[in-house]
PDB file of C-alpha atoms in Angstrom:
ATOM      1  CA  UNK A1310       0.000   0.000   0.000  1.00 40.00           C
ATOM      2  CA  UNK A1311       1.336   3.426  -0.950  1.00 41.00           C
ATOM      3  CA  UNK A1312       0.979   6.088   1.684  1.00 41.00           C
ATOM      4  CA  UNK A1313       0.227   9.745   1.133  1.00 41.00           C
ATOM      5  CA  UNK A1314       3.624  10.608   2.618  1.00 40.00           C
ATOM      6  CA  UNK A1315       5.300   9.326  -0.542  1.00 40.00           C
ATOM      7  CA  UNK A1316       3.520  11.992  -2.558  1.00 38.00           C
ATOM      8  CA  UNK A1317       4.073  14.958  -0.268  1.00 37.00           C
ATOM      9  CA  UNK A1318       6.198  17.768  -1.694  1.00 41.00           C
ATOM     10  CA  UNK A1319       9.761  18.058  -0.493  1.00 44.00           C
ATOM     11  CA  UNK A1320      10.406  20.441   2.332  1.00 42.00           C
ATOM     12  CA  UNK A1321      11.952  23.712   1.207  1.00 46.00           C
ATOM     13  CA  UNK A1322      14.196  23.730   4.272  1.00 45.00           C
ATOM     14  CA  UNK A1323      16.413  21.001   2.796  1.00 57.00           C
ATOM     15  CA  UNK A1324      16.915  22.719  -0.555  1.00 77.00           C
ATOM     16  CA  UNK A1325      19.587  25.352  -1.077  1.00 77.00           C
ATOM     17  CA  UNK A1326      18.562  28.375  -3.081  1.00 75.00           C
ATOM     18  CA  UNK A1327      19.090  32.121  -3.152  1.00 75.00           C
ATOM     19  CA  UNK A1328      16.229  32.759  -0.720  1.00 79.00           C
ATOM     20  CA  UNK A1329      17.495  30.608   2.142  1.00 82.00           C
ATOM     21  CA  UNK A1330      21.275  31.084   1.974  1.00 87.00           C
ATOM     22  CA  UNK A1331      23.627  33.790   3.117  1.00 90.00           C
ATOM     23  CA  UNK A1332      25.198  36.344   0.814  1.00 89.00           C
ATOM     24  CA  UNK A1333      28.590  34.679   1.366  1.00 93.00           C
ATOM     25  CA  UNK A1334      27.252  31.299   0.190  1.00 92.00           C
ATOM     26  CA  UNK A1335      25.858  32.931  -2.951  1.00 91.00           C
ATOM     27  CA  UNK A1336      29.189  34.640  -3.695  1.00 93.00           C
ATOM     28  CA  UNK A1337      31.041  31.358  -3.022  1.00 94.00           C
ATOM     29  CA  UNK A1338      28.677  29.530  -5.399  1.00 93.00           C
ATOM     30  CA  UNK A1339      29.280  32.129  -8.109  1.00 94.00           C
ATOM     31  CA  UNK A1340      33.048  31.970  -7.609  1.00 96.00           C
ATOM     32  CA  UNK A1341      33.062  28.167  -7.766  1.00 96.00           C
ATOM     33  CA  UNK A1342      30.953  28.156 -10.917  1.00 96.00           C
ATOM     34  CA  UNK A1343      33.192  30.808 -12.524  1.00 97.00           C
ATOM     35  CA  UNK A1344      36.404  28.941 -11.662  1.00 97.00           C
ATOM     36  CA  UNK A1345      34.903  25.656 -12.910  1.00 97.00           C
ATOM     37  CA  UNK A1346      34.018  27.429 -16.158  1.00 97.00           C
ATOM     38  CA  UNK A1347      37.563  28.740 -16.573  1.00 98.00           C
ATOM     39  CA  UNK A1348      39.045  25.314 -15.804  1.00 97.00           C
ATOM     40  CA  UNK A1349      36.739  23.413 -18.162  1.00 97.00           C
ATOM     41  CA  UNK A1350      37.188  25.914 -20.982  1.00 97.00           C
ATOM     42  CA  UNK A1351      40.971  25.728 -20.650  1.00 98.00           C
ATOM     43  CA  UNK A1352      41.308  21.973 -20.089  1.00 97.00           C
ATOM     44  CA  UNK A1353      38.486  20.572 -22.198  1.00 97.00           C
ATOM     45  CA  UNK A1354      41.039  19.266 -24.711  1.00 98.00           C
ATOM     46  CA  UNK A1355      42.331  16.851 -22.032  1.00 97.00           C
ATOM     47  CA  UNK A1356      39.213  14.769 -22.613  1.00 97.00           C
ATOM     48  CA  UNK A1357      40.876  13.385 -25.764  1.00 97.00           C
ATOM     49  CA  UNK A1358      43.720  11.506 -24.051  1.00 97.00           C
ATOM     50  CA  UNK A1359      41.519  10.766 -21.030  1.00 97.00           C
ATOM     51  CA  UNK A1360      38.848   9.017 -23.111  1.00 97.00           C
ATOM     52  CA  UNK A1361      41.462   7.007 -25.008  1.00 97.00           C
ATOM     53  CA  UNK A1362      42.944   5.861 -21.697  1.00 97.00           C
ATOM     54  CA  UNK A1363      39.591   5.139 -20.029  1.00 96.00           C
ATOM     55  CA  UNK A1364      38.254   3.228 -23.046  1.00 97.00           C
ATOM     56  CA  UNK A1365      41.515   1.283 -23.275  1.00 97.00           C
ATOM     57  CA  UNK A1366      41.300   0.316 -19.588  1.00 96.00           C
ATOM     58  CA  UNK A1367      37.619  -0.622 -19.706  1.00 96.00           C
ATOM     59  CA  UNK A1368      37.327  -2.273 -23.129  1.00 96.00           C
ATOM     60  CA  UNK A1369      40.837  -3.175 -24.245  1.00 97.00           C
ATOM     61  CA  UNK A1370      43.406  -1.711 -26.617  1.00 96.00           C
ATOM     62  CA  UNK A1371      41.452  -2.182 -29.849  1.00 96.00           C
ATOM     63  CA  UNK A1372      38.443  -0.215 -28.654  1.00 96.00           C
ATOM     64  CA  UNK A1373      40.738   2.237 -26.903  1.00 96.00           C
ATOM     65  CA  UNK A1374      42.480   3.052 -30.178  1.00 96.00           C
ATOM     66  CA  UNK A1375      39.344   3.035 -32.346  1.00 96.00           C
ATOM     67  CA  UNK A1376      36.599   4.424 -30.077  1.00 97.00           C
ATOM     68  CA  UNK A1377      38.644   6.389 -27.559  1.00 97.00           C
ATOM     69  CA  UNK A1378      39.490   9.253 -29.944  1.00 97.00           C
ATOM     70  CA  UNK A1379      35.860   9.542 -31.052  1.00 98.00           C
ATOM     71  CA  UNK A1380      34.643   9.691 -27.465  1.00 97.00           C
ATOM     72  CA  UNK A1381      37.475  12.093 -26.669  1.00 97.00           C
ATOM     73  CA  UNK A1382      36.584  14.534 -29.442  1.00 98.00           C
ATOM     74  CA  UNK A1383      32.929  14.455 -28.418  1.00 97.00           C
ATOM     75  CA  UNK A1384      33.708  14.979 -24.738  1.00 97.00           C
ATOM     76  CA  UNK A1385      36.206  17.736 -25.613  1.00 98.00           C
ATOM     77  CA  UNK A1386      33.412  19.660 -27.297  1.00 98.00           C
ATOM     78  CA  UNK A1387      30.969  18.957 -24.460  1.00 97.00           C
ATOM     79  CA  UNK A1388      33.392  19.902 -21.674  1.00 97.00           C
ATOM     80  CA  UNK A1389      34.637  23.055 -23.420  1.00 98.00           C
ATOM     81  CA  UNK A1390      31.120  24.254 -24.213  1.00 98.00           C
ATOM     82  CA  UNK A1391      29.962  23.524 -20.666  1.00 97.00           C
ATOM     83  CA  UNK A1392      32.890  25.627 -19.431  1.00 97.00           C
ATOM     84  CA  UNK A1393      31.869  28.475 -21.698  1.00 98.00           C
ATOM     85  CA  UNK A1394      28.288  28.089 -20.487  1.00 96.00           C
ATOM     86  CA  UNK A1395      29.344  28.209 -16.853  1.00 97.00           C
ATOM     87  CA  UNK A1396      31.432  31.308 -17.540  1.00 97.00           C
ATOM     88  CA  UNK A1397      28.516  33.000 -19.263  1.00 96.00           C
ATOM     89  CA  UNK A1398      26.032  32.133 -16.509  1.00 95.00           C
ATOM     90  CA  UNK A1399      28.160  32.076 -13.357  1.00 95.00           C
ATOM     91  CA  UNK A1400      25.896  34.692 -11.772  1.00 93.00           C
ATOM     92  CA  UNK A1401      22.780  32.496 -12.183  1.00 92.00           C
ATOM     93  CA  UNK A1402      22.034  29.869  -9.513  1.00 89.00           C
ATOM     94  CA  UNK A1403      21.235  27.229 -12.104  1.00 88.00           C
ATOM     95  CA  UNK A1404      21.253  24.220 -12.280  1.00 87.00           C
ATOM     96  CA  UNK A1405      20.467  23.627  -8.645  1.00 87.00           C
ATOM     97  CA  UNK A1406      22.456  25.975  -6.444  1.00 89.00           C
ATOM     98  CA  UNK A1407      25.440  26.714  -8.725  1.00 92.00           C
ATOM     99  CA  UNK A1408      25.822  22.978  -9.385  1.00 93.00           C
ATOM    100  CA  UNK A1409      28.202  21.796 -12.127  1.00 94.00           C
ATOM    101  CA  UNK A1410      26.839  21.137 -15.597  1.00 94.00           C
ATOM    102  CA  UNK A1411      28.848  17.922 -15.919  1.00 95.00           C
ATOM    103  CA  UNK A1412      29.693  14.983 -13.694  1.00 94.00           C
ATOM    104  CA  UNK A1413      32.568  14.827 -12.894  1.00 95.00           C
ATOM    105  CA  UNK A1414      32.928  18.616 -12.693  1.00 96.00           C
ATOM    106  CA  UNK A1415      36.573  18.616 -13.813  1.00 95.00           C
ATOM    107  CA  UNK A1416      38.364  16.536 -16.445  1.00 96.00           C
ATOM    108  CA  UNK A1417      40.938  15.252 -13.961  1.00 94.00           C
ATOM    109  CA  UNK A1418      38.348  13.760 -11.598  1.00 93.00           C
ATOM    110  CA  UNK A1419      37.387  10.111 -11.834  1.00 87.00           C
ATOM    111  CA  UNK A1420      34.009   9.327 -13.376  1.00 79.00           C
TER     112      UNK A1420
END
């Protein structure tokens, strides 16, 4: 049996947004989003060797050589454009409360 509690809206107290945070938390969120944007714009090209390596480790050398560069080029474009997007919108608390556009937020972090 499903109870009505499962359908109740989430409490606003648990969600972080502009209305229930301090000015310092908002500025910190903006600064983090801006620095993430700079980092991802500058290091997006590192997705190419990363994806070759990751594909090689997960699927073997043949797929690493053949599919890794394709995944790397695609992720280079995605990561660089997400960096540009974060730079352009660092002052907007979106998505979430200055959350990263990508997971992992930086190219050097493990997926």
